[in-house]
Amino acid sequence: MAFDVRLRINDKVATIELSGELDASTAGEFHDTVSQAAGAGAVELVIRAEQLGYLSSAGLRSLVVARQKMGDEVRIAVVGASEPVARTIRLAGFDHSIDLVDA
C-alpha cells in the first residue's frame, strides 16, 4: 500500500491520517506534515493510524520528531494502531510519551 498522509486542523486540534508504511522513505513527508501542524499552533495532535500497515525504526523516530516539534505541552495520541505498530511503539517505550488509544 502506498504511503499517504493527510492533515486536518479544527479548533487547534490537528489530525494526521496515515496509511501505508511509515519508514525511511516516507518519514520526510510525515515530518513536513507535523511541521504544518506545529506551525498552526495545534494544542493536540491526533495521529490516525488505522490504515498504517508498518512502522519501521525510522518511522518510530518520526514519532519522536513529532514529540519534539509539537512540544511537551501538546498532547499526542496515536489512535487505532494495528497490533504490530502498537507493539513497536510499546517496545521502544514511546507509549510513555504519547497516548496510544484504541479506535
mmCIF file of N, CA and C in Angstrom:
data_model
loop_
_atom_site.group_PDB
_atom_site.id
_atom_site.type_symbol
_atom_site.label_atom_id
_atom_site.label_comp_id
_atom_site.label_asym_id
_atom_site.label_seq_id
_atom_site.Cartn_x
_atom_site.Cartn_y
_atom_site.Cartn_z
ATOM 1 N N MET A 1 0.851 -1.175 0.000
ATOM 2 C CA MET A 1 0.000 0.000 0.000
ATOM 3 C C MET A 1 0.891 1.230 0.000
ATOM 4 N N ALA A 2 0.582 2.173 -0.856
ATOM 5 C CA ALA A 2 1.356 3.410 -0.941
ATOM 6 C C ALA A 2 1.121 4.268 0.296
ATOM 7 N N PHE A 3 2.153 4.972 0.692
ATOM 8 C CA PHE A 3 2.044 5.852 1.847
ATOM 9 C C PHE A 3 1.224 7.083 1.501
ATOM 10 N N ASP A 4 0.382 7.481 2.438
ATOM 11 C CA ASP A 4 -0.385 8.701 2.275
ATOM 12 C C ASP A 4 -0.508 9.368 3.639
ATOM 13 N N VAL A 5 -0.429 10.673 3.668
ATOM 14 C CA VAL A 5 -0.589 11.437 4.901
ATOM 15 C C VAL A 5 -1.490 12.625 4.612
ATOM 16 N N ARG A 6 -2.475 12.813 5.482
ATOM 17 C CA ARG A 6 -3.426 13.917 5.320
ATOM 18 C C ARG A 6 -3.553 14.658 6.656
ATOM 19 N N LEU A 7 -3.635 15.964 6.561
ATOM 20 C CA LEU A 7 -3.724 16.812 7.756
ATOM 21 C C LEU A 7 -5.020 17.598 7.737
ATOM 22 N N ARG A 8 -5.710 17.584 8.880
ATOM 23 C CA ARG A 8 -6.874 18.445 9.095
ATOM 24 C C ARG A 8 -6.642 19.163 10.416
ATOM 25 N N ILE A 9 -7.053 20.421 10.489
ATOM 26 C CA ILE A 9 -6.944 21.171 11.742
ATOM 27 C C ILE A 9 -8.298 21.800 12.029
ATOM 28 N N ASN A 10 -8.845 21.481 13.189
ATOM 29 C CA ASN A 10 -10.114 22.039 13.641
ATOM 30 C C ASN A 10 -9.961 22.479 15.083
ATOM 31 N N ASP A 11 -10.211 23.754 15.346
ATOM 32 C CA ASP A 11 -10.155 24.270 16.720
ATOM 33 C C ASP A 11 -8.866 23.886 17.438
ATOM 34 N N LYS A 12 -7.745 24.096 16.779
ATOM 35 C CA LYS A 12 -6.413 23.846 17.365
ATOM 36 C C LYS A 12 -6.110 22.374 17.609
ATOM 37 N N VAL A 13 -6.970 21.481 17.090
ATOM 38 C CA VAL A 13 -6.687 20.046 17.146
ATOM 39 C C VAL A 13 -6.290 19.601 15.740
ATOM 40 N N ALA A 14 -5.045 19.153 15.613
ATOM 41 C CA ALA A 14 -4.544 18.681 14.327
ATOM 42 C C ALA A 14 -4.727 17.165 14.263
ATOM 43 N N THR A 15 -5.278 16.712 13.166
ATOM 44 C CA THR A 15 -5.448 15.277 12.946
ATOM 45 C C THR A 15 -4.673 14.892 11.698
ATOM 46 N N ILE A 16 -3.774 13.951 11.868
ATOM 47 C CA ILE A 16 -2.998 13.419 10.751
ATOM 48 C C ILE A 16 -3.456 11.993 10.510
ATOM 49 N N GLU A 17 -3.885 11.727 9.303
ATOM 50 C CA GLU A 17 -4.292 10.376 8.929
ATOM 51 C C GLU A 17 -3.173 9.748 8.108
ATOM 52 N N LEU A 18 -2.726 8.574 8.563
ATOM 53 C CA LEU A 18 -1.640 7.867 7.892
ATOM 54 C C LEU A 18 -2.153 6.580 7.276
ATOM 55 N N SER A 19 -1.625 6.250 6.120
ATOM 56 C CA SER A 19 -1.880 4.939 5.535
ATOM 57 C C SER A 19 -0.614 4.470 4.832
ATOM 58 N N GLY A 20 -0.477 3.166 4.723
ATOM 59 C CA GLY A 20 0.708 2.600 4.081
ATOM 60 C C GLY A 20 1.787 2.281 5.090
ATOM 61 N N GLU A 21 3.022 2.597 4.740
ATOM 62 C CA GLU A 21 4.166 2.277 5.589
ATOM 63 C C GLU A 21 4.926 3.551 5.937
ATOM 64 N N LEU A 22 5.165 3.742 7.226
ATOM 65 C CA LEU A 22 5.971 4.883 7.677
ATOM 66 C C LEU A 22 7.383 4.363 7.922
ATOM 67 N N ASP A 23 8.278 4.691 7.008
ATOM 68 C CA ASP A 23 9.657 4.215 7.085
ATOM 69 C C ASP A 23 10.600 5.326 6.619
ATOM 70 N N ALA A 24 11.845 4.986 6.365
ATOM 71 C CA ALA A 24 12.839 5.999 5.985
ATOM 72 C C ALA A 24 12.456 6.730 4.697
ATOM 73 N N SER A 25 11.786 6.042 3.800
ATOM 74 C CA SER A 25 11.445 6.673 2.524
ATOM 75 C C SER A 25 10.237 7.598 2.620
ATOM 76 N N THR A 26 9.443 7.472 3.672
ATOM 77 C CA THR A 26 8.234 8.290 3.800
ATOM 78 C C THR A 26 8.280 9.243 4.998
ATOM 79 N N ALA A 27 9.291 9.095 5.838
ATOM 80 C CA ALA A 27 9.365 9.896 7.064
ATOM 81 C C ALA A 27 9.399 11.392 6.787
ATOM 82 N N GLY A 28 10.077 11.793 5.725
ATOM 83 C CA GLY A 28 10.182 13.222 5.414
ATOM 84 C C GLY A 28 8.821 13.863 5.175
ATOM 85 N N GLU A 29 7.969 13.145 4.484
ATOM 86 C CA GLU A 29 6.621 13.667 4.224
ATOM 87 C C GLU A 29 5.837 13.814 5.533
ATOM 88 N N PHE A 30 6.009 12.828 6.419
ATOM 89 C CA PHE A 30 5.357 12.905 7.731
ATOM 90 C C PHE A 30 5.911 14.090 8.528
ATOM 91 N N HIS A 31 7.220 14.266 8.503
ATOM 92 C CA HIS A 31 7.835 15.390 9.232
ATOM 93 C C HIS A 31 7.274 16.725 8.738
ATOM 94 N N ASP A 32 7.161 16.865 7.419
ATOM 95 C CA ASP A 32 6.618 18.108 6.854
ATOM 96 C C ASP A 32 5.194 18.361 7.344
ATOM 97 N N THR A 33 4.411 17.308 7.431
ATOM 98 C CA THR A 33 3.030 17.448 7.885
ATOM 99 C C THR A 33 2.980 17.834 9.362
ATOM 100 N N VAL A 34 3.844 17.223 10.161
ATOM 101 C CA VAL A 34 3.904 17.585 11.581
ATOM 102 C C VAL A 34 4.327 19.043 11.725
ATOM 103 N N SER A 35 5.255 19.494 10.895
ATOM 104 C CA SER A 35 5.688 20.895 10.949
ATOM 105 C C SER A 35 4.522 21.837 10.656
ATOM 106 N N GLN A 36 3.670 21.465 9.701
ATOM 107 C CA GLN A 36 2.490 22.273 9.406
ATOM 108 C C GLN A 36 1.559 22.340 10.611
ATOM 109 N N ALA A 37 1.387 21.203 11.276
ATOM 110 C CA ALA A 37 0.520 21.169 12.466
ATOM 111 C C ALA A 37 1.108 22.042 13.577
ATOM 112 N N ALA A 38 2.401 21.938 13.782
ATOM 113 C CA ALA A 38 3.050 22.741 14.827
ATOM 114 C C ALA A 38 2.970 24.226 14.480
ATOM 115 N N GLY A 39 3.167 24.545 13.207
ATOM 116 C CA GLY A 39 3.111 25.931 12.769
ATOM 117 C C GLY A 39 1.735 26.549 12.903
ATOM 118 N N ALA A 40 0.709 25.705 12.883
ATOM 119 C CA ALA A 40 -0.671 26.178 13.020
ATOM 120 C C ALA A 40 -1.058 26.383 14.486
ATOM 121 N N GLY A 41 -0.144 26.058 15.396
ATOM 122 C CA GLY A 41 -0.422 26.269 16.813
ATOM 123 C C GLY A 41 -1.344 25.228 17.424
ATOM 124 N N ALA A 42 -1.324 24.027 16.894
ATOM 125 C CA ALA A 42 -2.183 22.967 17.437
ATOM 126 C C ALA A 42 -1.847 22.694 18.894
ATOM 127 N N VAL A 43 -2.869 22.473 19.697
ATOM 128 C CA VAL A 43 -2.683 22.140 21.101
ATOM 129 C C VAL A 43 -2.839 20.641 21.343
ATOM 130 N N GLU A 44 -3.280 19.939 20.315
ATOM 131 C CA GLU A 44 -3.406 18.489 20.390
ATOM 132 C C GLU A 44 -3.132 17.932 18.998
ATOM 133 N N LEU A 45 -2.406 16.827 18.955
ATOM 134 C CA LEU A 45 -2.130 16.148 17.687
ATOM 135 C C LEU A 45 -2.662 14.729 17.776
ATOM 136 N N VAL A 46 -3.587 14.423 16.904
ATOM 137 C CA VAL A 46 -4.165 13.079 16.837
ATOM 138 C C VAL A 46 -3.639 12.428 15.567
ATOM 139 N N ILE A 47 -2.981 11.317 15.719
ATOM 140 C CA ILE A 47 -2.446 10.578 14.571
ATOM 141 C C ILE A 47 -3.314 9.347 14.371
ATOM 142 N N ARG A 48 -4.120 9.381 13.324
ATOM 143 C CA ARG A 48 -4.993 8.243 12.999
ATOM 144 C C ARG A 48 -4.148 7.207 12.269
ATOM 145 N N ALA A 49 -4.014 6.028 12.881
ATOM 146 C CA ALA A 49 -3.097 5.020 12.343
ATOM 147 C C ALA A 49 -3.808 3.730 11.943
ATOM 148 N N GLU A 50 -5.120 3.791 11.775
ATOM 149 C CA GLU A 50 -5.858 2.570 11.438
ATOM 150 C C GLU A 50 -5.374 1.939 10.139
ATOM 151 N N GLN A 51 -4.936 2.762 9.193
ATOM 152 C CA GLN A 51 -4.512 2.262 7.884
ATOM 153 C C GLN A 51 -2.994 2.197 7.749
ATOM 154 N N LEU A 52 -2.283 2.386 8.863
ATOM 155 C CA LEU A 52 -0.825 2.295 8.841
ATOM 156 C C LEU A 52 -0.430 0.831 8.997
ATOM 157 N N GLY A 53 0.169 0.261 7.979
ATOM 158 C CA GLY A 53 0.470 -1.165 7.985
ATOM 159 C C GLY A 53 1.816 -1.521 8.575
ATOM 160 N N TYR A 54 2.721 -0.561 8.621
ATOM 161 C CA TYR A 54 4.088 -0.870 9.056
ATOM 162 C C TYR A 54 4.735 0.383 9.618
ATOM 163 N N LEU A 55 5.453 0.222 10.713
ATOM 164 C CA LEU A 55 6.209 1.311 11.334
ATOM 165 C C LEU A 55 7.634 0.818 11.539
ATOM 166 N N SER A 56 8.553 1.335 10.761
ATOM 167 C CA SER A 56 9.962 0.927 10.891
ATOM 168 C C SER A 56 10.609 1.732 12.014
ATOM 169 N N SER A 57 11.890 1.461 12.260
ATOM 170 C CA SER A 57 12.611 2.248 13.262
ATOM 171 C C SER A 57 12.675 3.716 12.832
ATOM 172 N N ALA A 58 12.783 3.966 11.534
ATOM 173 C CA ALA A 58 12.767 5.354 11.051
ATOM 174 C C ALA A 58 11.395 5.980 11.296
ATOM 175 N N GLY A 59 10.355 5.193 11.144
ATOM 176 C CA GLY A 59 9.003 5.670 11.437
ATOM 177 C C GLY A 59 8.842 5.984 12.914
ATOM 178 N N LEU A 60 9.413 5.133 13.743
ATOM 179 C CA LEU A 60 9.369 5.382 15.185
ATOM 180 C C LEU A 60 10.105 6.676 15.526
ATOM 181 N N ARG A 61 11.247 6.876 14.892
ATOM 182 C CA ARG A 61 11.981 8.142 15.094
ATOM 183 C C ARG A 61 11.131 9.333 14.661
ATOM 184 N N SER A 62 10.308 9.129 13.655
ATOM 185 C CA SER A 62 9.414 10.194 13.202
ATOM 186 C C SER A 62 8.428 10.597 14.291
ATOM 187 N N LEU A 63 7.977 9.624 15.055
ATOM 188 C CA LEU A 63 7.084 9.959 16.173
ATOM 189 C C LEU A 63 7.848 10.751 17.238
ATOM 190 N N VAL A 64 9.105 10.400 17.448
ATOM 191 C CA VAL A 64 9.934 11.157 18.396
ATOM 192 C C VAL A 64 10.105 12.589 17.890
ATOM 193 N N VAL A 65 10.347 12.730 16.601
ATOM 194 C CA VAL A 65 10.467 14.069 15.997
ATOM 195 C C VAL A 65 9.167 14.844 16.185
ATOM 196 N N ALA A 66 8.041 14.160 16.009
ATOM 197 C CA ALA A 66 6.741 14.813 16.213
ATOM 198 C C ALA A 66 6.627 15.321 17.644
ATOM 199 N N ARG A 67 7.052 14.492 18.606
ATOM 200 C CA ARG A 67 7.011 14.903 20.025
ATOM 201 C C ARG A 67 7.854 16.160 20.215
ATOM 202 N N GLN A 68 9.037 16.187 19.614
ATOM 203 C CA GLN A 68 9.935 17.330 19.769
ATOM 204 C C GLN A 68 9.378 18.576 19.085
ATOM 205 N N LYS A 69 8.828 18.411 17.888
ATOM 206 C CA LYS A 69 8.311 19.574 17.154
ATOM 207 C C LYS A 69 7.080 20.166 17.818
ATOM 208 N N MET A 70 6.232 19.310 18.372
ATOM 209 C CA MET A 70 4.978 19.790 18.953
ATOM 210 C C MET A 70 5.193 20.374 20.346
ATOM 211 N N GLY A 71 6.239 19.943 21.034
ATOM 212 C CA GLY A 71 6.481 20.427 22.383
ATOM 213 C C GLY A 71 5.780 19.558 23.410
ATOM 214 N N ASP A 72 6.275 19.613 24.640
ATOM 215 C CA ASP A 72 5.759 18.754 25.709
ATOM 216 C C ASP A 72 4.346 19.097 26.138
ATOM 217 N N GLU A 73 3.932 20.331 25.903
ATOM 218 C CA GLU A 73 2.601 20.747 26.355
ATOM 219 C C GLU A 73 1.486 20.268 25.428
ATOM 220 N N VAL A 74 1.852 19.769 24.260
ATOM 221 C CA VAL A 74 0.866 19.301 23.281
ATOM 222 C C VAL A 74 0.626 17.806 23.478
ATOM 223 N N ARG A 75 -0.645 17.441 23.632
ATOM 224 C CA ARG A 75 -0.991 16.022 23.749
ATOM 225 C C ARG A 75 -0.888 15.385 22.368
ATOM 226 N N ILE A 76 -0.224 14.258 22.294
ATOM 227 C CA ILE A 76 -0.156 13.481 21.055
ATOM 228 C C ILE A 76 -0.799 12.136 21.317
ATOM 229 N N ALA A 77 -1.757 11.779 20.482
ATOM 230 C CA ALA A 77 -2.422 10.486 20.590
ATOM 231 C C ALA A 77 -2.288 9.745 19.268
ATOM 232 N N VAL A 78 -1.873 8.503 19.342
ATOM 233 C CA VAL A 78 -1.873 7.616 18.176
ATOM 234 C C VAL A 78 -3.097 6.723 18.334
ATOM 235 N N VAL A 79 -4.015 6.836 17.399
ATOM 236 C CA VAL A 79 -5.316 6.182 17.522
ATOM 237 C C VAL A 79 -5.444 5.052 16.504
ATOM 238 N N GLY A 80 -5.878 3.889 17.001
ATOM 239 C CA GLY A 80 -6.229 2.787 16.124
ATOM 240 C C GLY A 80 -5.069 2.063 15.472
ATOM 241 N N ALA A 81 -3.910 2.114 16.101
ATOM 242 C CA ALA A 81 -2.753 1.425 15.521
ATOM 243 C C ALA A 81 -2.974 -0.083 15.530
ATOM 244 N N SER A 82 -2.535 -0.738 14.486
ATOM 245 C CA SER A 82 -2.603 -2.201 14.449
ATOM 246 C C SER A 82 -1.693 -2.754 15.542
ATOM 247 N N GLU A 83 -1.865 -4.016 15.888
ATOM 248 C CA GLU A 83 -1.057 -4.595 16.955
ATOM 249 C C GLU A 83 0.441 -4.544 16.635
ATOM 250 N N PRO A 84 0.886 -4.863 15.417
ATOM 251 C CA PRO A 84 2.335 -4.756 15.151
ATOM 252 C C PRO A 84 2.870 -3.328 15.324
ATOM 253 N N VAL A 85 2.099 -2.338 14.886
ATOM 254 C CA VAL A 85 2.538 -0.942 15.030
ATOM 255 C C VAL A 85 2.529 -0.548 16.510
ATOM 256 N N ALA A 86 1.473 -0.908 17.224
ATOM 257 C CA ALA A 86 1.390 -0.582 18.652
ATOM 258 C C ALA A 86 2.504 -1.280 19.429
ATOM 259 N N ARG A 87 2.808 -2.524 19.065
ATOM 260 C CA ARG A 87 3.876 -3.270 19.741
ATOM 261 C C ARG A 87 5.212 -2.574 19.541
ATOM 262 N N THR A 88 5.488 -2.092 18.340
ATOM 263 C CA THR A 88 6.740 -1.368 18.074
ATOM 264 C C THR A 88 6.846 -0.141 18.968
ATOM 265 N N ILE A 89 5.754 0.576 19.103
ATOM 266 C CA ILE A 89 5.746 1.779 19.952
ATOM 267 C C ILE A 89 5.972 1.397 21.414
ATOM 268 N N ARG A 90 5.306 0.329 21.865
ATOM 269 C CA ARG A 90 5.457 -0.095 23.259
ATOM 270 C C ARG A 90 6.865 -0.615 23.547
ATOM 271 N N LEU A 91 7.408 -1.434 22.637
ATOM 272 C CA LEU A 91 8.746 -1.998 22.852
ATOM 273 C C LEU A 91 9.800 -0.912 22.979
ATOM 274 N N ALA A 92 9.610 0.189 22.278
ATOM 275 C CA ALA A 92 10.553 1.309 22.366
ATOM 276 C C ALA A 92 10.301 2.161 23.608
ATOM 277 N N GLY A 93 9.195 1.896 24.297
ATOM 278 C CA GLY A 93 8.861 2.680 25.483
ATOM 279 C C GLY A 93 8.271 4.034 25.149
ATOM 280 N N PHE A 94 7.950 4.250 23.879
ATOM 281 C CA PHE A 94 7.448 5.558 23.475
ATOM 282 C C PHE A 94 5.995 5.765 23.892
ATOM 283 N N ASP A 95 5.329 4.702 24.315
ATOM 284 C CA ASP A 95 3.949 4.849 24.791
ATOM 285 C C ASP A 95 3.888 5.649 26.083
ATOM 286 N N HIS A 96 5.039 5.950 26.688
ATOM 287 C CA HIS A 96 5.071 6.803 27.878
ATOM 288 C C HIS A 96 5.113 8.289 27.500
ATOM 289 N N SER A 97 5.403 8.566 26.231
ATOM 290 C CA SER A 97 5.499 9.958 25.768
ATOM 291 C C SER A 97 4.277 10.403 24.980
ATOM 292 N N ILE A 98 3.485 9.432 24.548
ATOM 293 C CA ILE A 98 2.271 9.718 23.785
ATOM 294 C C ILE A 98 1.140 8.871 24.368
ATOM 295 N N ASP A 99 -0.061 9.149 23.932
ATOM 296 C CA ASP A 99 -1.190 8.290 24.296
ATOM 297 C C ASP A 99 -1.435 7.330 23.144
ATOM 298 N N LEU A 100 -1.450 6.059 23.458
ATOM 299 C CA LEU A 100 -1.747 5.016 22.474
ATOM 300 C C LEU A 100 -3.184 4.591 22.726
ATOM 301 N N VAL A 101 -4.065 4.914 21.780
ATOM 302 C CA VAL A 101 -5.504 4.774 22.001
ATOM 303 C C VAL A 101 -6.094 3.803 20.977
ATOM 304 N N ASP A 102 -6.938 2.890 21.464
ATOM 305 C CA ASP A 102 -7.669 2.021 20.537
ATOM 306 C C ASP A 102 -8.707 2.849 19.793
ATOM 307 N N ALA A 103 -9.029 2.432 18.590
ATOM 308 C CA ALA A 103 -10.042 3.167 17.801
ATOM 309 C C ALA A 103 -11.427 2.891 18.341
#
